[in-house]
Short mmCIF file of C-alpha atoms and ligand atoms in Angstrom, two decimals:
data_model
loop_
_atom_site.label_atom_id
_atom_site.label_comp_id
_atom_site.label_asym_id
_atom_site.label_seq_id
_atom_site.Cartn_x
_atom_site.Cartn_y
_atom_site.Cartn_z
CA MET A 1 91.25 68.90 -11.73
CA SER A 2 91.68 66.72 -8.65
CA VAL A 3 89.73 63.42 -8.50
CA LYS A 4 87.00 62.88 -5.32
CA THR A 5 86.94 60.56 -3.02
CA PRO A 6 83.29 58.66 -3.11
CA ILE A 7 82.82 58.07 0.57
CA THR A 8 79.20 57.22 2.68
CA VAL A 9 77.11 59.35 4.89
CA ALA A 10 74.78 58.74 7.17
CA LYS A 11 73.67 61.32 9.60
CA GLY A 12 71.31 59.47 11.94
CA ASP A 13 69.06 59.70 14.46
CA GLY A 14 69.11 62.79 17.34
CA ILE A 15 71.20 65.82 16.89
CA GLY A 16 73.14 63.31 13.90
CA PRO A 17 72.15 65.57 11.24
CA GLU A 18 72.86 69.17 12.91
CA ILE A 19 76.22 67.86 13.94
CA MET A 20 75.91 65.92 10.12
CA ASN A 21 75.23 68.53 8.48
CA ALA A 22 77.99 70.94 10.61
CA THR A 23 80.88 68.55 9.26
CA LEU A 24 80.16 68.03 5.54
CA HIS A 25 79.80 72.10 5.83
CA ILE A 26 83.50 72.41 7.17
CA LEU A 27 84.86 69.46 5.35
CA LEU A 28 84.02 70.98 2.44
CA ALA A 29 84.77 74.93 2.88
CA ALA A 30 88.57 73.57 3.25
CA GLY A 31 88.22 71.89 0.14
CA ALA A 32 87.75 68.29 0.73
CA ARG A 33 87.59 66.19 -2.76
CA VAL A 34 84.30 64.01 -1.85
CA ASP A 35 81.59 62.48 -3.61
CA ILE A 36 78.77 62.23 -0.92
CA GLU A 37 76.17 58.66 -1.04
CA GLU A 38 73.86 58.97 1.55
CA ILE A 39 71.76 56.67 2.77
CA GLU A 40 70.01 56.41 5.94
CA ILE A 41 71.04 54.49 9.33
CA GLY A 42 69.01 54.08 13.42
CA GLU A 43 65.68 54.10 14.64
CA LYS A 44 63.90 54.95 10.78
CA VAL A 45 65.31 51.58 9.79
CA TYR A 46 64.75 49.72 13.27
CA LEU A 47 60.86 51.11 13.15
CA ARG A 48 60.20 50.06 9.96
CA GLY A 49 61.23 46.57 11.07
CA ASN A 50 65.12 46.75 9.47
CA SER A 51 66.47 44.18 12.79
CA ALA A 52 69.45 45.76 12.18
CA GLY A 53 68.72 49.30 11.65
CA ILE A 54 70.63 49.41 8.20
CA GLU A 55 69.26 48.10 4.35
CA LYS A 56 70.51 46.30 2.50
CA SER A 57 71.41 49.14 -0.04
CA SER A 58 72.86 51.14 2.36
CA ILE A 59 75.46 48.50 3.01
CA GLU A 60 75.61 48.13 -1.40
CA SER A 61 77.18 51.72 -0.96
CA LEU A 62 79.26 50.98 2.31
CA LEU A 63 81.12 47.72 -0.05
CA ARG A 64 80.58 50.81 -2.59
CA THR A 65 83.17 53.42 -1.16
CA LYS A 66 84.58 51.72 1.93
CA VAL A 67 84.05 54.94 3.93
CA PHE A 68 81.62 55.54 5.71
CA LEU A 69 81.56 58.37 7.82
CA LYS A 70 78.23 58.13 10.68
CA ALA A 71 76.91 60.31 12.69
CA PRO A 72 75.43 58.43 16.23
CA ILE A 73 71.38 56.69 16.09
CA THR A 74 69.08 55.83 18.75
CA THR A 75 68.08 52.03 19.59
CA PRO A 76 64.89 52.18 20.21
CA GLN A 77 64.04 51.22 23.07
CA GLY A 78 63.00 47.55 23.33
CA GLY A 79 63.83 44.37 22.40
CA GLY A 80 64.68 42.85 19.60
CA PHE A 81 66.82 45.75 18.17
CA LYS A 82 70.85 44.19 16.45
CA SER A 83 73.99 46.58 17.52
CA LEU A 84 73.81 49.55 14.07
CA ASN A 85 77.80 49.07 15.57
CA VAL A 86 78.50 45.52 15.99
CA THR A 87 76.82 44.93 12.90
CA THR A 88 79.39 47.03 10.77
CA ARG A 89 82.69 46.54 12.19
CA LYS A 90 81.19 42.62 12.23
CA LEU A 91 80.19 42.80 8.47
CA LEU A 92 82.99 45.19 7.76
CA GLY A 93 86.00 43.59 9.35
CA LEU A 94 86.83 47.42 10.79
CA TYR A 95 89.58 45.19 13.55
CA ALA A 96 91.64 48.25 14.55
CA ASN A 97 89.48 51.16 16.30
CA VAL A 98 91.28 54.34 16.99
CA ARG A 99 90.43 56.73 19.98
CA PRO A 100 92.71 59.78 20.41
CA CYS A 101 91.93 61.53 23.62
CA VAL A 102 93.48 65.49 24.16
CA ALA A 103 93.30 67.37 25.95
CA TYR A 104 92.19 71.88 25.44
CA ALA A 105 93.91 72.79 28.85
CA PRO A 106 93.83 76.14 29.69
CA TYR A 107 90.41 76.18 26.55
CA VAL A 108 88.07 73.24 27.49
CA LYS A 109 88.27 72.04 31.32
CA THR A 110 90.00 68.97 32.29
CA LYS A 111 92.69 68.11 35.22
CA HIS A 112 95.09 66.65 32.86
CA PRO A 113 96.34 69.74 30.20
CA GLY A 114 99.13 67.70 29.29
CA MET A 115 96.93 64.74 28.29
CA ASP A 116 97.20 63.40 24.40
CA VAL A 117 97.45 60.13 24.38
CA VAL A 118 96.03 57.67 21.38
CA ILE A 119 94.33 54.40 22.53
CA VAL A 120 93.67 50.92 19.67
CA ARG A 121 91.63 48.90 20.63
CA GLU A 122 91.24 45.72 18.08
CA ASN A 123 88.29 44.84 18.19
CA GLU A 124 86.87 41.59 16.84
CA GLU A 125 88.42 39.79 19.50
CA ASP A 126 88.64 38.76 23.22
CA LEU A 127 85.32 38.37 24.71
CA TYR A 128 84.02 40.26 22.81
CA ALA A 129 83.58 37.66 19.91
CA GLY A 130 80.03 36.36 21.91
CA VAL A 131 81.11 32.63 22.17
CA GLU A 132 78.97 31.86 26.08
CA TYR A 133 77.85 28.66 27.40
CA GLN A 134 75.55 27.84 30.27
CA GLN A 135 75.81 24.17 30.44
CA THR A 136 74.84 23.75 34.38
CA PRO A 137 72.23 25.13 36.61
CA ASP A 138 74.87 27.25 38.16
CA GLU A 139 77.66 27.98 35.73
CA THR A 140 77.95 30.75 32.82
CA THR A 141 81.16 31.13 30.74
CA SER A 142 82.87 33.15 27.79
CA ILE A 143 85.29 31.99 25.89
CA LYS A 144 88.61 34.65 25.17
CA ILE A 145 89.46 34.68 21.88
CA ILE A 146 93.34 35.51 20.78
CA THR A 147 94.35 34.69 17.88
CA ARG A 148 97.74 35.26 16.94
CA ALA A 149 96.61 36.74 13.06
CA GLY A 150 94.50 39.60 14.57
CA THR A 151 96.48 40.55 17.78
CA GLU A 152 99.57 41.38 14.82
CA ARG A 153 97.36 42.74 13.02
CA ILE A 154 96.30 45.35 15.83
CA VAL A 155 99.68 45.62 17.17
CA ARG A 156 101.26 46.44 13.81
CA TYR A 157 98.52 49.02 13.52
CA ALA A 158 99.59 50.71 17.11
CA PHE A 159 103.45 51.03 15.94
CA ASP A 160 102.62 52.18 11.57
CA TYR A 161 99.83 54.90 13.36
CA ALA A 162 103.16 56.10 16.22
CA ARG A 163 105.58 55.82 13.25
CA ARG A 164 103.45 58.05 10.75
CA ASN A 165 101.96 60.66 13.24
CA ASN A 166 106.27 61.47 14.68
CA ARG A 167 105.10 59.32 18.72
CA LYS A 168 107.75 58.38 20.44
CA LYS A 169 106.28 55.28 22.33
CA VAL A 170 104.14 52.46 21.77
CA THR A 171 102.67 50.92 25.51
CA CYS A 172 101.35 47.69 25.39
CA PHE A 173 98.21 46.86 28.28
CA MET A 174 96.70 43.41 28.80
CA LYS A 175 96.89 41.42 32.08
CA ASP A 176 99.78 38.45 31.23
CA ASN A 177 100.13 37.46 34.49
CA ILE A 178 96.50 35.60 35.20
CA MET A 179 95.86 35.41 31.66
CA LYS A 180 98.94 33.93 30.38
CA ILE A 181 97.99 32.35 27.52
CA THR A 182 95.66 34.31 26.04
CA ASP A 183 96.57 37.79 27.21
CA GLY A 184 100.45 35.93 27.26
CA LEU A 185 99.55 35.90 23.62
CA PHE A 186 98.85 39.50 23.68
CA HIS A 187 101.97 40.43 25.40
CA LYS A 188 104.66 37.57 23.66
CA VAL A 189 102.48 38.96 19.29
CA PHE A 190 103.17 43.17 20.60
CA ASP A 191 107.38 42.30 22.05
CA GLU A 192 108.18 40.38 18.92
CA ILE A 193 106.83 42.93 17.25
CA GLY A 194 108.78 46.04 18.93
CA VAL A 195 112.12 44.67 17.30
CA LEU A 196 110.79 45.82 13.53
CA TYR A 197 110.26 49.04 15.08
CA PRO A 198 113.70 50.87 16.57
CA ASP A 199 112.90 54.16 16.21
CA ILE A 200 109.77 53.50 19.04
CA GLU A 201 109.93 53.39 22.21
CA LYS A 202 107.84 50.59 23.76
CA GLU A 203 107.08 49.58 27.24
CA ALA A 204 103.84 46.70 28.77
CA TRP A 205 101.63 47.13 32.15
CA ILE A 206 99.47 45.07 32.83
CA VAL A 207 95.94 46.64 32.81
CA ASP A 208 95.10 46.80 36.10
CA ILE A 209 98.33 49.34 36.61
CA GLY A 210 98.05 50.56 34.24
CA ALA A 211 95.03 51.50 33.69
CA ALA A 212 95.76 53.56 37.19
CA LYS A 213 98.84 55.29 35.74
CA LEU A 214 96.89 56.47 32.87
CA ALA A 215 93.90 58.03 35.01
CA ASP A 216 96.68 59.65 37.66
CA THR A 217 98.72 60.08 35.08
CA PRO A 218 97.65 60.05 31.59
CA GLU A 219 101.00 62.58 29.98
CA ALA A 220 103.13 59.43 30.69
CA PHE A 221 101.64 57.65 27.15
CA ASP A 222 101.56 58.68 24.31
CA VAL A 223 99.83 55.78 21.63
CA ILE A 224 98.19 52.55 23.99
CA VAL A 225 97.27 48.86 22.17
CA MET A 226 94.58 46.62 24.79
CA PRO A 227 92.71 43.67 23.75
CA ASN A 228 89.34 44.54 23.45
CA LEU A 229 87.69 44.35 26.72
CA TYR A 230 90.63 46.16 28.17
CA GLY A 231 89.85 49.00 25.12
CA ASP A 232 85.91 48.97 25.55
CA ILE A 233 86.53 50.59 28.85
CA LEU A 234 89.86 52.68 28.96
CA SER A 235 88.62 53.85 26.26
CA ASP A 236 86.09 56.20 27.68
CA VAL A 237 87.64 56.57 30.22
CA ALA A 238 90.19 58.24 28.79
CA ALA A 239 88.11 60.07 27.14
CA GLN A 240 86.65 61.61 29.35
CA ILE A 241 89.05 62.35 31.44
CA ALA A 242 90.70 64.74 28.87
CA GLY A 243 87.75 66.44 29.41
CA SER A 244 86.36 65.99 25.62
CA VAL A 245 83.80 63.22 25.75
CA GLY A 246 82.02 66.00 22.94
CA LEU A 247 85.26 66.80 21.21
CA ALA A 248 87.15 62.77 21.13
CA GLY A 249 86.07 61.23 17.46
CA SER A 250 86.95 58.18 16.06
CA ALA A 251 88.57 55.61 13.67
CA ASN A 252 86.89 52.20 13.19
CA ILE A 253 89.39 50.51 10.59
CA GLY A 254 89.17 46.72 8.61
CA LEU A 255 91.49 45.75 6.10
CA LYS A 256 89.00 47.27 3.35
CA TYR A 257 86.72 49.51 5.53
CA ALA A 258 86.88 52.02 7.34
CA MET A 259 83.98 53.37 9.47
CA PHE A 260 84.45 57.46 10.58
CA GLU A 261 82.41 59.17 13.48
CA ALA A 262 82.60 60.67 17.04
CA ILE A 263 81.43 58.81 20.09
CA HIS A 264 79.25 60.64 22.27
CA GLY A 265 75.50 58.91 21.18
CA SER A 266 72.31 61.06 19.26
CA ALA A 267 70.90 63.21 22.24
CA PRO A 268 68.00 63.31 21.70
CA ARG A 269 67.14 65.57 24.70
CA ARG A 270 69.85 68.09 22.82
CA ALA A 271 68.57 67.75 18.46
CA ASN A 272 67.10 70.33 16.81
CA GLN A 273 67.96 72.60 19.06
CA ASN A 274 70.72 73.81 16.81
CA LEU A 275 72.50 72.90 20.60
CA ALA A 276 75.06 70.48 20.04
CA ASN A 277 78.31 69.78 20.25
CA PRO A 278 79.57 69.65 15.54
CA SER A 279 83.65 68.29 17.02
CA GLY A 280 83.25 65.21 18.00
CA LEU A 281 82.15 63.97 14.71
CA LEU A 282 84.63 66.84 12.75
CA LEU A 283 87.65 65.40 14.39
CA GLY A 284 86.69 61.41 13.37
CA ALA A 285 86.25 63.41 9.56
CA VAL A 286 89.15 64.51 10.00
CA MET A 287 90.41 60.88 10.96
CA MET A 288 88.96 60.11 8.10
CA LEU A 289 90.97 62.42 5.27
CA VAL A 290 93.63 61.74 6.54
CA HIS A 291 92.26 57.48 5.54
CA ILE A 292 91.59 59.27 2.07
CA ASP A 293 94.42 60.02 1.58
CA GLN A 294 93.48 63.66 2.10
CA PRO A 295 96.32 65.03 5.01
CA ASP A 296 96.50 68.90 3.33
CA VAL A 297 92.79 68.32 3.72
CA ALA A 298 93.32 67.41 8.06
CA ALA A 299 95.23 69.37 8.96
CA LEU A 300 93.26 72.37 6.89
CA VAL A 301 90.75 71.54 8.87
CA HIS A 302 92.73 69.81 11.90
CA ASN A 303 93.51 73.31 12.46
CA ALA A 304 90.66 75.42 11.76
CA TRP A 305 89.32 74.08 14.39
CA LEU A 306 92.37 74.38 17.04
CA ARG A 307 92.01 78.01 16.60
CA THR A 308 87.96 78.14 16.90
CA ILE A 309 88.69 76.25 20.11
CA GLU A 310 91.54 78.80 21.34
CA ASP A 311 89.29 81.83 20.31
CA GLY A 312 87.23 81.24 22.45
CA ILE A 313 84.26 80.64 20.28
CA HIS A 314 82.20 77.37 21.89
CA THR A 315 78.77 75.76 22.53
CA TYR A 316 77.43 75.11 25.24
CA ASP A 317 78.22 71.90 26.40
CA ILE A 318 81.90 73.48 26.83
CA PHE A 319 81.54 77.27 27.38
CA LYS A 320 83.04 78.44 30.46
CA GLU A 321 82.76 82.77 31.83
CA GLY A 322 85.82 83.69 32.56
CA ILE A 323 86.96 81.18 28.86
CA SER A 324 84.55 81.46 26.60
CA THR A 325 84.30 84.25 24.44
CA GLN A 326 81.20 83.62 22.62
CA LYS A 327 78.44 81.12 23.02
CA VAL A 328 77.69 79.97 19.72
CA GLY A 329 75.39 77.15 18.14
CA THR A 330 75.65 74.33 16.04
CA LYS A 331 75.69 75.69 12.61
CA GLU A 332 77.50 79.86 14.25
CA PHE A 333 80.44 77.46 14.94
CA ALA A 334 80.34 75.11 11.73
CA GLU A 335 80.72 79.02 10.86
CA ALA A 336 82.89 79.87 12.27
CA VAL A 337 86.04 77.18 11.38
CA ALA A 338 84.97 77.70 8.23
CA ALA A 339 86.17 80.77 8.37
CA ARG A 340 89.42 79.71 9.77
CA VAL A 341 90.85 77.43 7.62
CA GLY A 342 94.08 78.62 5.84
CA LYS A 343 94.88 79.52 10.01
CA ASN A 344 96.77 78.21 12.46
CA PRO A 345 95.64 78.19 16.19
CA GLU A 346 98.08 80.63 18.33
CA LYS A 347 98.85 78.66 21.95
CA LEU A 348 97.43 75.40 21.35
CA LYS A 349 100.25 73.66 18.83
CA PRO A 350 99.15 72.88 15.27
CA VAL A 351 98.59 69.82 13.51
CA SER A 352 100.70 68.08 10.32
CA TYR A 353 100.36 64.72 8.41
CA ASN A 354 101.48 61.94 6.50
CA ALA A 355 99.87 60.72 4.09
CA ALA A 356 98.06 56.84 5.16
CA PRO A 357 98.98 54.32 3.05
CA LYS A 358 102.97 55.64 2.88
CA GLN A 359 104.10 52.60 5.63
CA THR A 360 107.37 51.10 6.20
CA VAL A 361 105.70 48.02 6.90
CA ASP A 362 102.34 46.71 5.79
CA SER A 363 99.75 46.61 9.37
CA HIS A 364 97.60 44.36 6.96
CA THR A 365 99.98 42.10 6.49
CA VAL A 366 101.11 38.31 9.30
CA ALA A 367 103.03 36.45 9.66
CA GLU A 368 102.82 33.47 8.45
CA VAL A 369 101.74 30.97 12.15
CA SER A 370 105.39 28.93 12.30
CA THR A 371 104.29 25.50 12.43
CA LYS A 372 104.46 23.42 15.77
CA GLN A 373 104.63 19.97 16.63
CA ARG A 374 101.63 19.33 19.13
CA ASP A 375 101.22 16.66 21.24
CA LEU A 376 97.99 15.52 22.16
CA VAL A 377 98.28 14.81 26.17
CA GLY A 378 95.67 15.18 27.61
CA ILE A 379 91.66 16.27 27.86
CA ASP A 380 89.73 18.44 30.00
CA VAL A 381 86.06 16.72 30.55
CA PHE A 382 83.06 18.89 32.64
CA VAL A 383 80.88 17.53 34.81
CA TYR A 384 77.40 18.79 35.48
CA HIS A 385 76.99 17.67 39.99
CA GLU A 386 76.15 18.64 42.10
CA PRO A 387 78.03 22.12 44.41
CA GLY A 388 79.50 20.22 47.84
CA ASP A 389 81.75 16.73 48.10
CA PRO A 390 84.93 16.73 45.85
CA ASN A 391 86.16 13.45 47.47
CA LYS A 392 82.82 12.20 45.85
CA VAL A 393 83.04 13.84 42.86
CA GLY A 394 86.88 12.73 42.56
CA ARG A 395 85.61 9.16 43.52
CA MET A 396 83.41 8.91 40.74
CA LEU A 397 85.52 9.97 37.85
CA GLU A 398 88.37 8.24 39.61
CA ALA A 399 86.20 5.06 38.55
CA VAL A 400 86.52 5.67 35.21
CA ASN A 401 90.17 5.97 35.15
CA GLY A 402 91.59 2.76 32.06
CA ASP A 403 92.77 2.45 28.91
CA GLY A 404 96.01 3.80 29.53
CA LEU A 405 94.36 7.09 30.77
CA LYS A 406 94.44 8.69 34.87
CA LEU A 407 91.86 10.90 36.57
CA SER A 408 94.65 13.72 37.35
CA VAL A 409 92.55 16.47 39.04
CA VAL A 410 89.62 18.45 39.32
CA SER A 411 88.33 21.49 39.59
CA SER A 412 85.61 23.71 40.65
CA ARG A 413 85.69 27.48 39.69
CA GLY A 414 89.88 26.96 38.63
CA VAL A 415 90.67 25.98 41.85
CA LYS A 416 92.16 22.63 41.87
CA VAL A 417 89.72 20.74 44.71
CA TYR A 418 90.36 16.98 44.78
CA PRO A 419 92.49 15.33 45.61
CA ASP A 420 93.36 16.94 48.99
CA PRO A 421 90.29 18.81 49.04
CA LEU A 422 90.20 22.13 50.99
CA PRO A 423 87.58 22.60 53.25
CA ASP A 424 86.77 26.23 52.69
CA THR A 425 87.32 26.23 48.58
CA ILE A 426 83.19 26.73 47.50
CA THR A 427 83.11 24.94 44.60
CA SER A 428 79.86 24.71 41.99
CA ASP A 429 78.26 22.68 39.49
CA SER A 430 80.69 21.68 36.50
CA TRP A 431 83.55 19.81 38.01
CA ARG A 432 86.36 20.39 35.63
CA CYS A 433 87.97 16.83 36.05
CA ARG A 434 91.83 16.50 34.16
CA PHE A 435 92.05 13.03 32.72
CA ILE A 436 96.78 12.42 30.78
CA SER A 437 98.27 9.85 30.14
CA SER A 438 98.94 7.35 33.18
CA THR A 439 102.61 7.17 31.94
CA ASP A 440 104.27 10.39 32.61
CA ASN A 441 103.82 13.28 29.48
CA ALA A 442 103.29 10.42 27.28
CA VAL A 443 101.09 11.40 23.71
CA VAL A 444 97.29 9.86 23.97
CA THR A 445 95.17 9.00 20.63
CA PRO A 446 92.26 10.34 20.52
CA GLN A 447 90.54 6.42 20.39
CA GLN A 448 91.60 6.18 23.76
CA LEU A 449 89.71 10.27 24.48
CA LEU A 450 87.49 8.16 23.07
CA SER A 451 86.70 5.51 25.19
CA LEU A 452 87.39 7.07 28.32
CA LEU A 453 83.79 8.93 27.17
CA ASN A 454 82.03 5.79 26.56
CA ARG A 455 83.07 4.79 29.70
CA VAL A 456 82.00 8.36 31.54
CA ALA A 457 78.92 7.97 29.38
CA ALA A 458 77.88 4.68 30.73
CA ALA A 459 78.28 5.14 34.55
CA GLY A 460 75.99 7.87 33.78
CA ILE A 461 77.95 11.15 34.50
CA ALA A 462 76.53 13.81 32.72
CA TRP A 463 79.79 15.84 31.28
CA GLY A 464 78.22 18.84 29.48
CA LYS A 465 81.79 19.40 27.22
CA THR A 466 84.63 18.48 27.50
CA GLU A 467 88.49 20.71 25.91
CA HIS A 468 92.02 18.21 24.36
CA LEU A 469 95.20 19.30 25.89
CA TYR A 470 97.59 20.09 23.73
CA ASN A 471 101.34 20.96 23.99
CA PHE A 472 103.17 22.58 21.03
CA ASP A 473 106.66 21.41 21.18
CA GLY A 474 106.60 19.89 25.29
CA LYS A 475 105.23 23.54 26.13
CA PRO A 476 101.38 23.00 27.99
CA GLY A 477 98.29 24.67 25.36
CA PHE A 478 96.15 24.44 28.04
CA SER A 479 95.94 26.04 31.32
CA ALA A 480 97.65 24.43 34.87
CA ILE A 481 94.53 24.12 37.58
CA GLN A 482 94.97 26.94 40.58
CA GLY A 483 96.30 25.32 43.33
CA GLN A 484 98.02 22.39 41.75
P1 LIG B 1 75.25 60.58 23.88
O1 LIG B 1 76.47 60.55 24.35
O2 LIG B 1 73.79 60.95 23.29
O3 LIG B 1 74.28 61.42 25.60
C1 LIG B 1 74.90 61.95 26.15
C2 LIG B 1 74.76 63.33 27.30
O4 LIG B 1 76.33 63.92 26.61
C3 LIG B 1 73.89 64.27 27.16
O5 LIG B 1 73.38 64.88 28.72
C4 LIG B 1 74.28 65.33 25.52
O6 LIG B 1 72.79 65.90 25.93
C5 LIG B 1 74.91 64.86 26.42
N1 LIG B 1 75.74 65.72 24.46
C6 LIG B 1 76.23 64.29 23.44
N2 LIG B 1 76.53 64.63 22.31
C7 LIG B 1 76.68 66.14 22.55
C8 LIG B 1 77.13 66.91 21.45
N3 LIG B 1 78.17 66.58 20.43
N4 LIG B 1 77.21 68.28 21.62
C9 LIG B 1 76.52 68.88 22.88
N5 LIG B 1 75.82 67.48 24.36
C10 LIG B 1 76.30 66.32 23.51
O7 LIG B 1 74.53 59.71 25.41
P2 LIG B 1 72.83 58.76 25.94
O8 LIG B 1 72.10 59.71 26.33
O9 LIG B 1 73.19 57.57 27.37
O10 LIG B 1 72.82 57.87 24.61
C11 LIG B 1 71.63 58.14 23.40
C12 LIG B 1 71.40 57.45 22.21
O11 LIG B 1 72.16 57.24 21.66
C13 LIG B 1 71.14 56.66 22.22
O12 LIG B 1 69.50 55.63 21.77
C14 LIG B 1 72.01 55.45 22.74
O13 LIG B 1 72.06 54.34 22.15
C15 LIG B 1 72.88 56.19 21.03
N6 LIG B 1 74.18 56.17 20.85
C16 LIG B 1 74.19 56.26 19.73
C17 LIG B 1 76.01 55.62 19.69
C18 LIG B 1 76.45 55.30 18.45
O14 LIG B 1 75.73 56.14 17.43
N7 LIG B 1 78.24 55.84 18.13
C19 LIG B 1 77.33 55.74 20.53
C20 LIG B 1 76.38 56.47 21.80
C21 LIG B 1 74.66 56.36 22.27
#
């Protein structure tokens, strides 16, 4: 007898229990070899005073089984409740979010009948690291973190996913024409890793025009990999234009753990009426079956589901006179899918799955960063001063030149304002004052920077933060100032 894989299941809130029961019914009908540990998450847990929405004992279950099938939850209104999704993503180190966005024309209405795109979104870094500051009354900042290791992991994941699923092309979306260092690294790593996959076509798009193309001609894309923020936005756009927000599932994958869910919420107004469509969660569960090395069962479930959709047996949300043949509730839909286990679709393309772990390159292995020559060449000092006169700020800062350091340029909101300010440049109350060696291209010492800051403080200048300026192998590890 084959061994069952333990999985943790949470039925969630709203329509959650109904769609989870339907999903589990279909999985078991297809012979899924799973041992279910049920935990409670969401509204009831929050309202018991647990701000995370999940008990410690439930977390222990997740850490034990390493596989989480999660129904949507309702986050209660009012402040103080932490997002359960963010908590689990961070707790379990789920670095990859994978969302297939597929059109099922003509059975589900869509403007893009040929669409079959998988969005692979980096899930931990970027502006979502949540490192934000306000240091002056006017200006707020958020730090965008892109690491080489994090990028390598997500890019390898995207290429391995493409290979495993017989996909032909991986596209990278980023914006390295503007964010040359952060998105530049993402693009560079994509190019470097891409070389290891000669069998897969590669292309890179600047995210704005790439997004426009995706919305207009999604058939042109296959797998798309992108940093967190673009991925968050575009995975919703892609699901929506596929015509199938209610049908999309998603996988969140980490080094050790993984979580599978529907992309929609708990739809409280539809709860307890046997109305909800369980398809999104079911397709999330299909990804789970592949992940736990049951690709045979995954294909059985997915093909039975495709056949059901093709037979026109539809829940209210996708029911359409003339296309659908029968309007059914959640339970009846699950029965219809279970009854079709073993059947393939006749019009839609049947799916087949390869086992997950048989990867040629291990997605989780990242190359060691080679040590580079790293030279300290200056410092940006952020000064708090009323908006307005750049000459005043420039002259004030020039007064602290000395000990081999000189003010080279002042910028506000990223734009150069001193020397030679343009009359119409708008400034904020935060001024970035860049000090470099007074000798061309010379390396400076931390002691020189400290004595500069001492002079700044002694002059009564209000400085908030500083950023060291480094060259890596002679190339600046900091952006040039716009207008410089
Ligand atoms: P929602 O996705 O729950 O519902 C949006 C609309 O889609 C509603 O009209 C709903 O009736 C319909 N819908 C959604 N899923 C459906 C399904 N399976 N079958 C049929 N119809 C479906 O979004 P919302 O109303 O903005 O949010 C409701 C709650 O869900 C909120 O508390 C929100 O915080 C939560 N939420 C949870 C998750 C999650 O747990 N992953 C994700 C998003 C929203």
